[in-house]
Short mmCIF file of C-alpha atoms and ligand atoms in Angstrom, two decimals:
data_model
loop_
_atom_site.label_atom_id
_atom_site.label_comp_id
_atom_site.label_asym_id
_atom_site.label_seq_id
_atom_site.Cartn_x
_atom_site.Cartn_y
_atom_site.Cartn_z
CA MET A 168 -0.73 8.56 -25.71
CA SER A 169 -4.43 7.82 -25.54
CA THR A 170 -6.65 9.02 -22.74
CA ALA A 171 -9.25 6.65 -21.47
CA SER A 172 -12.56 8.63 -21.91
CA SER A 173 -14.34 7.24 -18.85
CA LEU A 174 -11.93 8.63 -16.33
CA PRO A 175 -13.02 11.88 -14.61
CA SER A 176 -11.22 15.12 -15.59
CA GLY A 177 -7.97 15.58 -13.71
CA LEU A 178 -6.83 11.99 -14.26
CA ILE A 179 -4.74 11.37 -17.41
CA ALA A 180 -4.07 7.72 -18.35
CA SER A 181 -1.17 6.48 -20.50
CA LYS A 182 -3.45 3.91 -22.11
CA SER A 183 -6.94 2.45 -21.76
CA ALA A 184 -7.99 -0.14 -19.31
CA ALA A 185 -7.32 -3.64 -20.60
CA SER A 186 -9.25 -5.54 -17.91
CA HIS A 187 -12.23 -4.77 -15.57
CA ARG A 188 -9.94 -5.37 -12.68
CA ALA A 189 -6.76 -3.63 -11.52
CA TYR A 190 -4.09 -3.72 -8.90
CA VAL A 191 -3.61 -0.08 -8.01
CA THR A 192 -0.75 1.66 -6.31
CA LEU A 193 0.30 5.22 -5.67
CA VAL A 194 3.61 6.99 -6.18
CA THR A 195 4.33 10.65 -5.46
CA ASN A 196 8.10 10.61 -5.77
CA ALA A 197 10.99 8.65 -7.16
CA ASP A 198 11.54 6.60 -4.00
CA TYR A 199 8.02 5.12 -4.15
CA ALA A 200 8.33 4.70 -7.88
CA MET A 201 11.22 2.34 -7.29
CA GLY A 202 9.12 0.55 -4.68
CA ALA A 203 6.26 0.28 -7.23
CA THR A 204 8.70 -1.25 -9.81
CA ALA A 205 9.47 -4.13 -7.50
CA LEU A 206 5.79 -4.45 -6.79
CA ALA A 207 4.77 -4.39 -10.40
CA ARG A 208 7.28 -7.18 -11.29
CA SER A 209 6.00 -9.28 -8.36
CA ILE A 210 2.36 -8.80 -9.55
CA LEU A 211 3.31 -9.80 -13.14
CA LEU A 212 5.11 -12.92 -11.81
CA SER A 213 1.88 -13.88 -9.91
CA GLY A 214 0.29 -14.74 -13.29
CA THR A 215 -2.62 -12.30 -13.13
CA LYS A 216 -4.59 -10.99 -16.09
CA ALA A 217 -5.66 -7.82 -14.17
CA ASP A 218 -4.23 -4.45 -15.04
CA ILE A 219 -1.50 -2.76 -12.92
CA ALA A 220 -2.55 0.86 -12.50
CA VAL A 221 -0.08 3.39 -11.05
CA LEU A 222 -1.54 6.58 -9.81
CA HIS A 223 1.27 9.14 -9.89
CA THR A 224 1.51 12.85 -9.24
CA GLY A 225 3.15 15.33 -11.68
CA GLY A 226 6.14 15.55 -9.43
CA VAL A 227 7.44 12.09 -10.33
CA ASP A 228 9.99 12.46 -13.13
CA ALA A 229 9.77 10.52 -16.42
CA ALA A 230 12.96 8.53 -15.69
CA ALA A 231 11.47 7.18 -12.45
CA LEU A 232 8.22 6.18 -14.20
CA LYS A 233 9.93 4.53 -17.24
CA PRO A 234 10.55 1.16 -15.52
CA LEU A 235 6.83 1.00 -14.63
CA SER A 236 5.71 1.73 -18.28
CA ASP A 237 8.34 -0.78 -19.53
CA LEU A 238 6.58 -3.43 -17.27
CA GLY A 239 3.21 -2.56 -18.99
CA CYS A 240 1.75 -0.65 -16.10
CA ARG A 241 -1.05 1.76 -16.88
CA LEU A 242 0.23 5.13 -15.65
CA ILE A 243 -2.43 7.59 -14.46
CA GLU A 244 -1.31 11.08 -13.69
CA THR A 245 -3.10 13.12 -11.13
CA GLU A 246 -2.59 15.53 -8.34
CA LEU A 247 -3.00 15.38 -4.59
CA LEU A 248 -6.48 15.83 -3.31
CA ASP A 249 -7.80 19.30 -3.43
CA THR A 250 -8.07 19.59 0.41
CA SER A 251 -8.17 22.88 2.32
CA GLU A 252 -5.06 24.80 3.52
CA ALA A 253 -5.91 24.04 7.08
CA PHE A 254 -6.26 20.32 6.40
CA ASN A 255 -2.95 20.35 4.67
CA GLU A 256 -1.23 22.10 7.47
CA ARG A 257 -2.71 19.73 10.12
CA HIS A 258 -1.42 16.78 8.10
CA ALA A 259 1.99 18.18 7.12
CA ARG A 260 4.84 15.93 8.22
CA GLY A 261 6.23 18.01 11.08
CA LYS A 262 2.85 18.80 12.46
CA LEU A 263 1.57 15.27 12.29
CA HIS A 264 4.74 13.68 13.67
CA ALA A 265 4.58 16.17 16.62
CA ASN A 266 0.88 15.60 17.38
CA ALA A 267 0.75 11.84 16.84
CA PRO A 268 4.40 10.56 17.25
CA PHE A 269 5.47 7.22 15.87
CA THR A 270 6.78 5.20 18.74
CA LYS A 271 7.09 1.75 17.21
CA GLY A 272 9.03 2.34 14.01
CA ARG A 273 10.49 5.18 11.88
CA LYS A 274 9.17 6.78 8.68
CA PRO A 275 11.68 7.57 5.97
CA ALA A 276 12.42 11.19 5.12
CA PHE A 277 10.83 10.83 1.69
CA HIS A 278 7.52 9.87 3.24
CA SER A 279 4.93 12.72 3.24
CA PRO A 280 1.79 11.90 5.23
CA LEU A 281 -0.40 14.27 3.22
CA ASP A 282 0.31 12.32 0.05
CA ASN A 283 -1.25 9.17 1.52
CA PHE A 284 -4.74 10.64 1.10
CA CYS A 285 -4.28 10.41 -2.68
CA LYS A 286 -4.99 6.80 -2.36
CA LEU A 287 -8.71 7.78 -2.33
CA ARG A 288 -8.42 8.61 -5.96
CA LEU A 289 -8.75 4.76 -6.56
CA TRP A 290 -12.54 5.41 -6.17
CA GLN A 291 -12.28 7.70 -9.32
CA LEU A 292 -11.03 4.82 -11.47
CA THR A 293 -14.51 4.03 -12.70
CA ASP A 294 -13.42 2.18 -15.75
CA TYR A 295 -12.64 -0.81 -13.39
CA GLU A 296 -15.29 -2.83 -11.60
CA SER A 297 -13.06 -4.00 -8.78
CA CYS A 298 -9.69 -2.85 -7.51
CA VAL A 299 -7.11 -4.19 -5.09
CA PHE A 300 -4.98 -1.34 -3.76
CA ILE A 301 -1.44 -2.29 -2.70
CA ASP A 302 1.11 0.18 -1.19
CA ALA A 303 4.19 0.80 -3.24
CA ASP A 304 6.33 -0.64 -0.45
CA ALA A 305 5.06 -4.22 -0.81
CA LEU A 306 5.54 -7.41 -2.93
CA VAL A 307 2.94 -9.95 -4.12
CA LEU A 308 4.38 -13.45 -3.51
CA ARG A 309 1.70 -15.60 -5.02
CA ASN A 310 -1.49 -15.11 -7.08
CA ILE A 311 -4.05 -13.11 -5.02
CA ASP A 312 -6.72 -12.55 -7.71
CA LYS A 313 -9.33 -13.95 -5.32
CA LEU A 314 -9.16 -10.59 -3.50
CA PHE A 315 -11.05 -8.90 -6.35
CA ASP A 316 -14.11 -11.00 -5.34
CA TYR A 317 -14.06 -9.78 -1.73
CA PRO A 318 -16.64 -7.11 -0.90
CA GLU A 319 -15.95 -3.46 -0.36
CA PHE A 320 -14.37 -2.63 2.01
CA SER A 321 -11.92 -5.41 2.83
CA ALA A 322 -8.52 -5.04 4.51
CA ALA A 323 -6.20 -7.08 6.64
CA PRO A 324 -5.46 -6.34 10.32
CA ASN A 325 -2.67 -4.07 11.49
CA VAL A 326 -0.87 -6.82 13.34
CA TYR A 327 2.90 -6.44 13.77
CA GLU A 328 3.42 -6.14 17.60
CA THR A 329 0.78 -7.93 19.50
CA LEU A 330 -2.34 -10.03 18.66
CA LYS A 331 -4.52 -7.39 20.41
CA ASP A 332 -4.21 -5.31 17.26
CA PHE A 333 -6.36 -7.75 15.23
CA HIS A 334 -9.25 -5.33 15.43
CA ARG A 335 -7.32 -2.56 13.68
CA LEU A 336 -6.99 -2.37 9.93
CA ASN A 337 -3.90 -1.65 7.90
CA SER A 338 -4.60 0.27 4.70
CA GLY A 339 -1.60 -1.12 2.74
CA VAL A 340 -3.86 -3.66 0.98
CA PHE A 341 -7.66 -3.33 0.38
CA THR A 342 -10.38 -4.34 -1.95
CA ALA A 343 -12.74 -1.55 -3.21
CA ARG A 344 -15.17 -0.70 -5.89
CA PRO A 345 -14.59 2.54 -7.79
CA SER A 346 -17.54 4.88 -7.65
CA ALA A 347 -17.93 8.56 -8.19
CA GLU A 348 -20.62 8.73 -5.49
CA THR A 349 -18.43 7.06 -2.95
CA PHE A 350 -15.52 9.35 -3.75
CA THR A 351 -17.68 12.48 -3.37
CA ALA A 352 -19.12 11.08 -0.06
CA MET A 353 -15.57 10.45 1.12
CA LEU A 354 -14.38 14.00 0.42
CA LYS A 355 -17.23 15.42 2.49
CA VAL A 356 -16.22 13.49 5.53
CA LEU A 357 -12.46 13.77 4.98
CA ASP A 358 -12.06 17.59 5.04
CA ARG A 359 -14.45 18.61 7.77
CA PRO A 360 -13.40 21.55 10.01
CA ASP A 361 -10.75 20.50 12.49
CA ALA A 362 -10.67 16.83 11.16
CA PHE A 363 -7.36 15.25 12.11
CA TRP A 364 -6.72 11.68 10.81
CA ARG A 365 -3.69 10.69 12.96
CA ARG A 366 -2.72 7.81 10.73
CA THR A 367 -3.96 9.49 7.61
CA ASP A 368 -5.86 7.42 5.04
CA GLN A 369 -5.79 4.40 7.40
CA THR A 370 -7.67 6.19 10.21
CA PHE A 371 -10.03 7.72 7.64
CA LEU A 372 -10.84 4.37 5.93
CA GLU A 373 -11.36 2.66 9.37
CA THR A 374 -13.85 5.48 10.21
CA PHE A 375 -15.59 5.65 6.80
CA PHE A 376 -16.08 1.87 6.66
CA PRO A 377 -16.84 0.88 10.29
CA ASP A 378 -18.05 -2.48 9.19
CA TRP A 379 -14.93 -3.30 7.09
CA HIS A 380 -14.48 -6.96 6.17
CA GLY A 381 -11.34 -8.75 7.37
CA LEU A 382 -8.85 -10.21 4.91
CA PRO A 383 -6.49 -12.95 6.17
CA VAL A 384 -3.52 -11.58 7.91
CA PHE A 385 -1.36 -13.26 5.22
CA MET A 386 -2.79 -10.86 2.63
CA ASN A 387 -0.85 -8.02 4.24
CA MET A 388 1.98 -9.49 6.19
CA LEU A 389 3.85 -6.67 7.86
CA GLN A 390 7.63 -6.93 8.00
CA TYR A 391 7.83 -6.37 11.74
CA VAL A 392 6.01 -9.71 12.26
CA TRP A 393 9.35 -11.21 11.19
CA PHE A 394 10.92 -10.25 14.61
CA ASN A 395 7.95 -9.38 16.84
CA LEU A 396 5.66 -12.30 16.15
CA PRO A 397 7.79 -14.92 14.39
CA ASP A 398 5.41 -17.77 15.08
CA LEU A 399 2.85 -16.09 12.82
CA TRP A 400 5.24 -16.09 9.77
CA ASP A 401 4.66 -18.71 7.15
CA TRP A 402 6.16 -18.17 3.63
CA LYS A 403 3.79 -20.74 2.18
CA GLN A 404 0.82 -18.66 3.08
CA ILE A 405 1.95 -15.04 2.53
CA GLY A 406 0.10 -13.34 -0.40
CA VAL A 407 1.47 -9.79 0.14
CA LEU A 408 4.59 -8.92 2.08
CA HIS A 409 4.47 -5.23 3.21
CA TYR A 410 7.51 -3.27 4.28
CA GLN A 411 5.80 -0.89 6.74
CA TYR A 412 7.93 1.77 8.48
CA GLU A 413 11.54 1.56 7.06
CA LYS A 414 11.81 0.76 3.35
CA PRO A 415 13.91 -2.04 1.90
CA TRP A 416 15.78 0.44 -0.34
CA GLU A 417 16.89 2.69 2.54
CA GLU A 418 20.54 2.18 3.03
CA GLY A 419 21.44 0.83 6.48
CA HIS A 420 18.23 1.67 8.29
CA PRO A 421 17.85 0.83 12.08
CA ARG A 422 16.14 -2.54 11.39
CA ALA A 423 18.26 -3.56 8.35
CA ALA A 424 20.31 -6.28 10.03
CA GLU A 425 17.17 -8.03 11.54
CA LEU A 426 15.31 -7.78 8.28
CA LYS A 427 18.13 -8.79 5.96
CA PRO A 428 16.35 -11.81 4.46
CA LEU A 429 13.30 -9.71 3.65
CA ILE A 430 15.44 -6.90 2.16
CA ASP A 431 17.40 -9.31 0.02
CA LEU A 432 14.08 -10.67 -1.35
CA TRP A 433 12.91 -7.14 -2.16
CA HIS A 434 16.09 -6.48 -4.14
CA ALA A 435 15.68 -9.72 -6.05
CA TYR A 436 12.31 -8.44 -7.27
CA LEU A 437 13.52 -5.02 -8.05
CA GLU A 438 16.33 -6.44 -10.22
CA GLY A 439 14.25 -9.31 -11.59
CA THR A 440 17.05 -11.80 -11.11
CA SER A 441 17.56 -14.72 -8.78
CA ILE A 442 14.08 -14.60 -7.29
CA PRO A 443 14.02 -17.53 -4.94
CA ASP A 444 11.19 -20.19 -4.57
CA ILE A 445 9.17 -18.54 -1.78
CA SER A 446 7.84 -21.64 -0.26
CA SER A 447 11.36 -23.01 0.30
CA LEU A 448 12.56 -19.93 2.26
CA PRO A 449 13.34 -20.51 5.99
CA ASN A 450 10.82 -19.10 8.45
CA PRO A 451 12.20 -16.72 11.12
CA SER A 452 12.25 -19.43 13.77
CA GLY A 453 14.78 -21.14 11.50
CA SER A 454 12.45 -23.92 10.54
CA HIS A 455 12.17 -24.69 6.90
CA ALA A 456 8.67 -24.92 5.25
CA GLU A 457 7.68 -28.49 4.62
N1 UDP B 569 3.06 7.36 -0.65
C1 UDP B 569 3.70 8.04 -1.66
N2 UDP B 569 4.46 9.18 -1.24
C2 UDP B 569 4.54 9.54 0.07
C3 UDP B 569 3.89 8.81 1.01
C4 UDP B 569 3.15 7.72 0.63
O1 UDP B 569 3.62 7.73 -2.81
O2 UDP B 569 5.31 10.59 0.30
C5 UDP B 569 2.21 6.16 -1.08
C6 UDP B 569 3.03 4.90 -1.37
O3 UDP B 569 2.21 4.09 -2.16
C7 UDP B 569 3.17 4.33 0.03
C8 UDP B 569 1.77 4.50 0.55
O4 UDP B 569 1.37 5.84 0.01
O5 UDP B 569 3.47 2.90 -0.08
C9 UDP B 569 1.74 4.61 2.14
O6 UDP B 569 2.91 5.11 2.68
P1 UDP B 569 4.02 4.09 3.42
O7 UDP B 569 3.94 2.85 2.68
O8 UDP B 569 5.29 4.84 3.46
O9 UDP B 569 3.36 3.96 4.84
P2 UDP B 569 3.58 2.69 5.84
O10 UDP B 569 3.22 1.43 5.12
O11 UDP B 569 5.03 2.74 6.31
O12 UDP B 569 2.67 3.03 6.99
MN1 MN B 570 3.31 0.86 3.25
#
């Protein structure tokens, strides 16, 4: 095991960077490691030359990480951010769900809101020039390397219910430039006395980058669009499919019947067999792509 010398202390890499660009994801438990496995396979199939870097905490066991290293991912072990006790309490699952209830969908039991903030460690990956972060509950359906050339900070809108949400960002996909200075500046703002980020890293990033650039909505197509805004769906244009709220590997979740075609697609990527031709899939309206 070699450790890349240019990473800050506290980050231990399984191998050196092989590109100046990386797709980055985060996994803090075995469930999200499984999500990241399907994601990593989908990224490889997109034909990119960029690295796939997986930030993971010490709590993820070796068996859960093995499929990721077998796929060639660069594993980077780290810990959650060193935030204050008071901050951690305010953002603990029970507290956050009570103070900022989710009314539109349901989070799985294995989702810990505090862990989300660990995404900010992407800015510590200073051996990359440009990174595209992608949540572990997503799939890349075509080559999206052009996102590396977007400016910091670029993210797609948080659209899954109504078009009025186009001005909100979703932090499941974003372009950023690692920088020790930016990381330090972020931590100062993040853990201020009484700071409460109701949608965790998403609210924080929206606040820290008020002039964020918009990515096309297809670069982070949220699964609820399938049933809430079916006219917006177009398999031919989707770059990233993001399973926000319920996860495709959760057995029989409340939306499983409505989302069956999307769940089946996710399983095809996880197993790496029978992956369909995306552009020939039927859109939710029932119409076939031309
Ligand atoms: N995550 C994680 N462990 C957790 C919570 C989140 O590893 O307990 C990571 C993982 O990459 C996940 C992302 O943070 O995809 C954001 O959480 P999630 O995707 O569940 O939120 P949603 O997209 O449903 O808002
Ligand atoms: Mn997600």
